PDB file of C-alpha atoms in Angstrom:
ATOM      1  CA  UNK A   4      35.421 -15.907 -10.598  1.00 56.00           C
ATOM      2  CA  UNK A   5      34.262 -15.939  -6.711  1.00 62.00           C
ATOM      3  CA  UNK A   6      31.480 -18.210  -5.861  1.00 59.00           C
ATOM      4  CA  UNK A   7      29.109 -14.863  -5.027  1.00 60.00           C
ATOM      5  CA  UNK A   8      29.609 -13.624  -9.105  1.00 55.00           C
ATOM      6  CA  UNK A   9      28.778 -17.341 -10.158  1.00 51.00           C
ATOM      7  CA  UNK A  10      25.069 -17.010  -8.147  1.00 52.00           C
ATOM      8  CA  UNK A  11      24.839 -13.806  -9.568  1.00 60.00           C
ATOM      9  CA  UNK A  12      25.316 -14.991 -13.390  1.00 59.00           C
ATOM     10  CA  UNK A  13      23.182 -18.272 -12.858  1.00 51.00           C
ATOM     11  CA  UNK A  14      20.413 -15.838 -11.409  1.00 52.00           C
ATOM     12  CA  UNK A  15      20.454 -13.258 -14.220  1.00 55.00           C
ATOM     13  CA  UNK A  16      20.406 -16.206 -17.158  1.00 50.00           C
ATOM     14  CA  UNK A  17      17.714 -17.954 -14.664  1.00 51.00           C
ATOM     15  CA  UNK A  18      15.420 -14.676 -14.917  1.00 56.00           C
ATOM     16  CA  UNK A  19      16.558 -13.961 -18.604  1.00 52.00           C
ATOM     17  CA  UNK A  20      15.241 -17.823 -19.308  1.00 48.00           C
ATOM     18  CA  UNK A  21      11.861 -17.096 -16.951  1.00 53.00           C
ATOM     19  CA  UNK A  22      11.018 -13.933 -18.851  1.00 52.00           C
ATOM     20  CA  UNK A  23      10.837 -14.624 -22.189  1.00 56.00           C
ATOM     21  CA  UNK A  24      14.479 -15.299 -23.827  1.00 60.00           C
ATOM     22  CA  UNK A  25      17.284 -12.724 -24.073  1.00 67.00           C
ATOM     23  CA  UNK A  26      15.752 -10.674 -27.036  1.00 74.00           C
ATOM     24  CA  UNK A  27      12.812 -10.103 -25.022  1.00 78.00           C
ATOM     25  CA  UNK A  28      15.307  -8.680 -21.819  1.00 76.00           C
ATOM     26  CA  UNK A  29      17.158  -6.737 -24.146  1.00 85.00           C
ATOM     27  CA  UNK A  30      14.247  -5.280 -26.076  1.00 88.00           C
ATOM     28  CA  UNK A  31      13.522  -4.436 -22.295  1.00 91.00           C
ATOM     29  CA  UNK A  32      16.710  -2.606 -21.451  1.00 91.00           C
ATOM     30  CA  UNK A  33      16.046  -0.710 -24.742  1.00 93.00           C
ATOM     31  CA  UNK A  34      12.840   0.620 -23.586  1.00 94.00           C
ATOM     32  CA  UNK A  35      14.244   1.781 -19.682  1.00 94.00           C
ATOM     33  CA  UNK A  36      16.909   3.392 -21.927  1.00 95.00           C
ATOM     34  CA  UNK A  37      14.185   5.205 -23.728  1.00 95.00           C
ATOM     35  CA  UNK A  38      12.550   6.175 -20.919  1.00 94.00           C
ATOM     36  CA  UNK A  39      15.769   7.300 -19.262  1.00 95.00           C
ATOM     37  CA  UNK A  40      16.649   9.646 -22.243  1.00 96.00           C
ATOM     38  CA  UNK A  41      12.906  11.090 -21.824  1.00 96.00           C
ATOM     39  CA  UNK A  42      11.371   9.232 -24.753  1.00 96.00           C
ATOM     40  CA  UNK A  43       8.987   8.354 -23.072  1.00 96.00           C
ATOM     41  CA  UNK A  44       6.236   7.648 -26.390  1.00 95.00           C
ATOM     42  CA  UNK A  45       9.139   5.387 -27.831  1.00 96.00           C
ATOM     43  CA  UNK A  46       9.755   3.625 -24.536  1.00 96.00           C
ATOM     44  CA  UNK A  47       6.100   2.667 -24.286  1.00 96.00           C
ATOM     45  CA  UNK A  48       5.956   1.191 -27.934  1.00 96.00           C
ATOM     46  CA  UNK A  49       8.813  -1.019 -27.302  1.00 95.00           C
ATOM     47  CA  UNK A  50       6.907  -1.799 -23.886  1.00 95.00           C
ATOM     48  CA  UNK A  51       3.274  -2.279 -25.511  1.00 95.00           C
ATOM     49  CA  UNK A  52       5.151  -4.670 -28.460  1.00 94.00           C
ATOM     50  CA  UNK A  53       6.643  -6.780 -25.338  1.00 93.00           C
ATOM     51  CA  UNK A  54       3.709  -6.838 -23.357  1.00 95.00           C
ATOM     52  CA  UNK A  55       1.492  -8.295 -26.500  1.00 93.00           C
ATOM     53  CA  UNK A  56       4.692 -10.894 -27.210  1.00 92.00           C
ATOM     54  CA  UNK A  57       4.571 -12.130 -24.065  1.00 90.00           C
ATOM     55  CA  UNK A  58       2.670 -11.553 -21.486  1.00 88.00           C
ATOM     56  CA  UNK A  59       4.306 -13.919 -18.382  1.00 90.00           C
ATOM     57  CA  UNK A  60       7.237 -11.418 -19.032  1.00 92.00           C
ATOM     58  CA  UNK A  61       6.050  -8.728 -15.807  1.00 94.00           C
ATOM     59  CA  UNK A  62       8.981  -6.490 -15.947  1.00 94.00           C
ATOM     60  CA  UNK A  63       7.729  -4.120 -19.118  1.00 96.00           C
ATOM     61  CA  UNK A  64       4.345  -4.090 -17.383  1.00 97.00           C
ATOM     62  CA  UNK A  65       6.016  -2.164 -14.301  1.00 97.00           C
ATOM     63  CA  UNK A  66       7.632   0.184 -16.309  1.00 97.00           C
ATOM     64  CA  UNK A  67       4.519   0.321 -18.562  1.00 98.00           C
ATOM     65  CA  UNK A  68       2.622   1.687 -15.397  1.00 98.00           C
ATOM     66  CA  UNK A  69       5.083   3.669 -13.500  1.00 97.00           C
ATOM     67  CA  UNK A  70       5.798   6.143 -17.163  1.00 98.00           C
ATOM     68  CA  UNK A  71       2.069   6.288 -17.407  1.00 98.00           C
ATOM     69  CA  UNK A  72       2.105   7.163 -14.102  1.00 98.00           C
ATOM     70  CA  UNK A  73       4.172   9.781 -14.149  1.00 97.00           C
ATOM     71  CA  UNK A  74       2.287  11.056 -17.399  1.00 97.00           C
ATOM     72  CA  UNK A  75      -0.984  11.335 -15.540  1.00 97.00           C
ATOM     73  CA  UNK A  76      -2.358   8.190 -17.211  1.00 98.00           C
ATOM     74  CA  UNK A  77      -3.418   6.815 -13.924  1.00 98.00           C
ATOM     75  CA  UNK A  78      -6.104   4.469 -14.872  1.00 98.00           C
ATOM     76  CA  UNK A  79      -3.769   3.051 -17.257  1.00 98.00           C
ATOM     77  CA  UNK A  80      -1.113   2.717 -14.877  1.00 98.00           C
ATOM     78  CA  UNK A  81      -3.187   0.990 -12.454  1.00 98.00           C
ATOM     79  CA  UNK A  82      -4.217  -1.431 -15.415  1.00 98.00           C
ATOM     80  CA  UNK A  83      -0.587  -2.005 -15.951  1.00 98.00           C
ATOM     81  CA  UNK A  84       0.158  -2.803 -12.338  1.00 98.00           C
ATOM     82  CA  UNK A  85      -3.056  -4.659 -10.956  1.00 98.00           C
ATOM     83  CA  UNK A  86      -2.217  -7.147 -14.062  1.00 97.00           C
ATOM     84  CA  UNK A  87       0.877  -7.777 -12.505  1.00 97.00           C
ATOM     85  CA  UNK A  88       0.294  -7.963  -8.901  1.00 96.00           C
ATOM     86  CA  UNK A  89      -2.595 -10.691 -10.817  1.00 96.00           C
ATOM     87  CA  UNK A  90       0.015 -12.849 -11.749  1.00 95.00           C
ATOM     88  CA  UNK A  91       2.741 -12.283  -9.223  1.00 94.00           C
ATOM     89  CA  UNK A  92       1.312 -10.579  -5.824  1.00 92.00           C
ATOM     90  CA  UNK A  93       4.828 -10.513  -4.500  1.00 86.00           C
ATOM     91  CA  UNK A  94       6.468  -7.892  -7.019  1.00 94.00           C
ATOM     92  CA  UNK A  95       7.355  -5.544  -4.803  1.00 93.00           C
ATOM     93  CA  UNK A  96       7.876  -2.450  -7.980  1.00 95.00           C
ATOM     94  CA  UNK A  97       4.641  -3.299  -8.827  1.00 97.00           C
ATOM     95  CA  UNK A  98       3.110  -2.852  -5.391  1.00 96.00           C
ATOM     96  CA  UNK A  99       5.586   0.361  -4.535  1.00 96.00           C
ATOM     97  CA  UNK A 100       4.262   2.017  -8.107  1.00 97.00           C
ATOM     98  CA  UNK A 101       0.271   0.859  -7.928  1.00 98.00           C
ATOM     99  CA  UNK A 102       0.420   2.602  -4.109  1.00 97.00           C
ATOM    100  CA  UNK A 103       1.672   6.021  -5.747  1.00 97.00           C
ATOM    101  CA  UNK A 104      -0.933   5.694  -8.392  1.00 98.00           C
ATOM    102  CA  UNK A 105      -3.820   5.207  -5.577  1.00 98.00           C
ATOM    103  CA  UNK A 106      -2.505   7.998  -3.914  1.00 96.00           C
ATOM    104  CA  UNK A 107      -2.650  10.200  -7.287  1.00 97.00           C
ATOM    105  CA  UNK A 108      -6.206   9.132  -8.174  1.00 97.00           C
ATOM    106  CA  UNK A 109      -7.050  10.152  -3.797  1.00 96.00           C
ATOM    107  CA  UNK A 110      -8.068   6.202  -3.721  1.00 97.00           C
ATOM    108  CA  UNK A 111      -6.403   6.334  -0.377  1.00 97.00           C
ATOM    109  CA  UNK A 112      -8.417   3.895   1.444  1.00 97.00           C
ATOM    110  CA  UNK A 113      -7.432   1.140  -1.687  1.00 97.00           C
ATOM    111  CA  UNK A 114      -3.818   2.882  -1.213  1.00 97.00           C
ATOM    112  CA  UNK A 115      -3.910   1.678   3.016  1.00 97.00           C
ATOM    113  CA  UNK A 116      -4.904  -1.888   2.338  1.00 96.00           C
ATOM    114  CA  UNK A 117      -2.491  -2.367  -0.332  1.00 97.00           C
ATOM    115  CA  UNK A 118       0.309  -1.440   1.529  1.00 96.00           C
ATOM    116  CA  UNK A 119      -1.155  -2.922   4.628  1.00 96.00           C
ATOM    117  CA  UNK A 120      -0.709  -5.949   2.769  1.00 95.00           C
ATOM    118  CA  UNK A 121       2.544  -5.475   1.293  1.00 95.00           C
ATOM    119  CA  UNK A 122       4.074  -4.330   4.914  1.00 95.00           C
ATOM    120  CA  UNK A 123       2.953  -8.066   6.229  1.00 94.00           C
ATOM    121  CA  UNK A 124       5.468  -9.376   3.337  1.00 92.00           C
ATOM    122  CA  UNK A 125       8.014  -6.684   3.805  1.00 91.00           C
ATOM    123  CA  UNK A 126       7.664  -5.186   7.000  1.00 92.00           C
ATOM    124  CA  UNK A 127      11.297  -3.206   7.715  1.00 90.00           C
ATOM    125  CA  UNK A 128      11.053  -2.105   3.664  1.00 93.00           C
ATOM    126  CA  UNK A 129      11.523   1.775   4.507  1.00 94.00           C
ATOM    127  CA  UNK A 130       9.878   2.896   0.855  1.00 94.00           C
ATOM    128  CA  UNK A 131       7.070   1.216   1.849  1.00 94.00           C
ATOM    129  CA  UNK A 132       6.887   2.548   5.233  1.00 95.00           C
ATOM    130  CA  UNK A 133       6.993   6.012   3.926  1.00 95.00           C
ATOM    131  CA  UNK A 134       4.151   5.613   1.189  1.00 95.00           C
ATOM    132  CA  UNK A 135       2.426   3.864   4.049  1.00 95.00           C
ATOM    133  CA  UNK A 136       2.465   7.463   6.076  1.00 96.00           C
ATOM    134  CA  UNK A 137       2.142   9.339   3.429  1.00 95.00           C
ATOM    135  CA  UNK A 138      -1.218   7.639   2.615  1.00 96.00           C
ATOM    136  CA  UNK A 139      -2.426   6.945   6.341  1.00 95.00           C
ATOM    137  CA  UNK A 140      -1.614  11.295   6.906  1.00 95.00           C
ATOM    138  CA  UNK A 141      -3.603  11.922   3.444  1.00 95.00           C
ATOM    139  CA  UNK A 142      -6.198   9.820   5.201  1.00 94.00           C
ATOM    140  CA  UNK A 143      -6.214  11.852   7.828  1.00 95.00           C
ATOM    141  CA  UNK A 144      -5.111   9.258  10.507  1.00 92.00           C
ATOM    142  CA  UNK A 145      -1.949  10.918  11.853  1.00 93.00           C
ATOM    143  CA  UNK A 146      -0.895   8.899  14.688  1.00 93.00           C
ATOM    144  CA  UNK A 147      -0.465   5.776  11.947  1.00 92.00           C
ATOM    145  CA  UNK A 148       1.711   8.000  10.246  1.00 92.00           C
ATOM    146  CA  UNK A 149       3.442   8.807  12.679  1.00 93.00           C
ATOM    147  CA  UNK A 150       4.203   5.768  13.466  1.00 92.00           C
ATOM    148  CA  UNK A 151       4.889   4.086  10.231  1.00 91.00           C
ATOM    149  CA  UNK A 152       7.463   6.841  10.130  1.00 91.00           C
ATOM    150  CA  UNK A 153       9.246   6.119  13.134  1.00 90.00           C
ATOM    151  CA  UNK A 154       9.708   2.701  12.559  1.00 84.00           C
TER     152      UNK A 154
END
């Protein structure tokens, strides 16, 4: 095995160990699956049983709030992903699917300084860059978006 899949493996058991245990990633996979398939209601069981388990494990919180997101559940997606950007402010998923939710609930202001601050820790990411202009147009402030476009 190359040198590159050996960092790879020790990373993946490294987050499996950070997260809660293998069960706990698995139970995880189960629910994207879920959600994949359009089970959405099943998905966020398995999600809501993980969250209560163990809460230091952030990943079924993201998910949690980007399907309630795309349900309309907006102030429960924003729940979701403010308690994660609580505990880790540099989850970029989290950030990416709280600035869609801002946008949804025409918090666009709260949208702006979110990604404002996100762009300081990823400035080249282009996702960001285009929910950035998306939000700074909705604003009304077209030259940013313009900009944020371009780059």
């Amino acid at each position: 095995m190359s040198m590159k899949g050996l960092v790879f493996i020790s990373v993946v058991f490294f987050m499996i160990a950070c997260s809660g245990g293998e069960r706990d990633y698995l139970s995880y996979n189960e629910a994207e699956k879920l959600y994949m398939k359009g089970e959405s209601c099943e998905a966020l069981r398995l999600l809501e049983r993980l969250e209560r388990e163990n809460g230091s494990f952030l990943q079924p919180f993201v998910l949690d709030g980007r399907i309630n997101l795309f349900l309309g559940n907006y102030d429960t997606a924003e729940s979701k992903l403010e308690y994660v950007l609580e505990k880790n402010p540099l989850d970029f998923e989290a950030v990416r699917w709280l600035s869609w939710v801002y946008l949804r609930k025409d918090e666009t202001e709260k949208c702006i300084r979110l990604l404002k601050e996100a762009l300081e820790k990823y400035p080249e990411e282009p996702r960001l860059l285009l929910l950035y202009g998306n939000a700074e147009k909705k604003g009304g402030n077209h030259t940013e978006a313009a900009e944020a476009y371009r780059r």
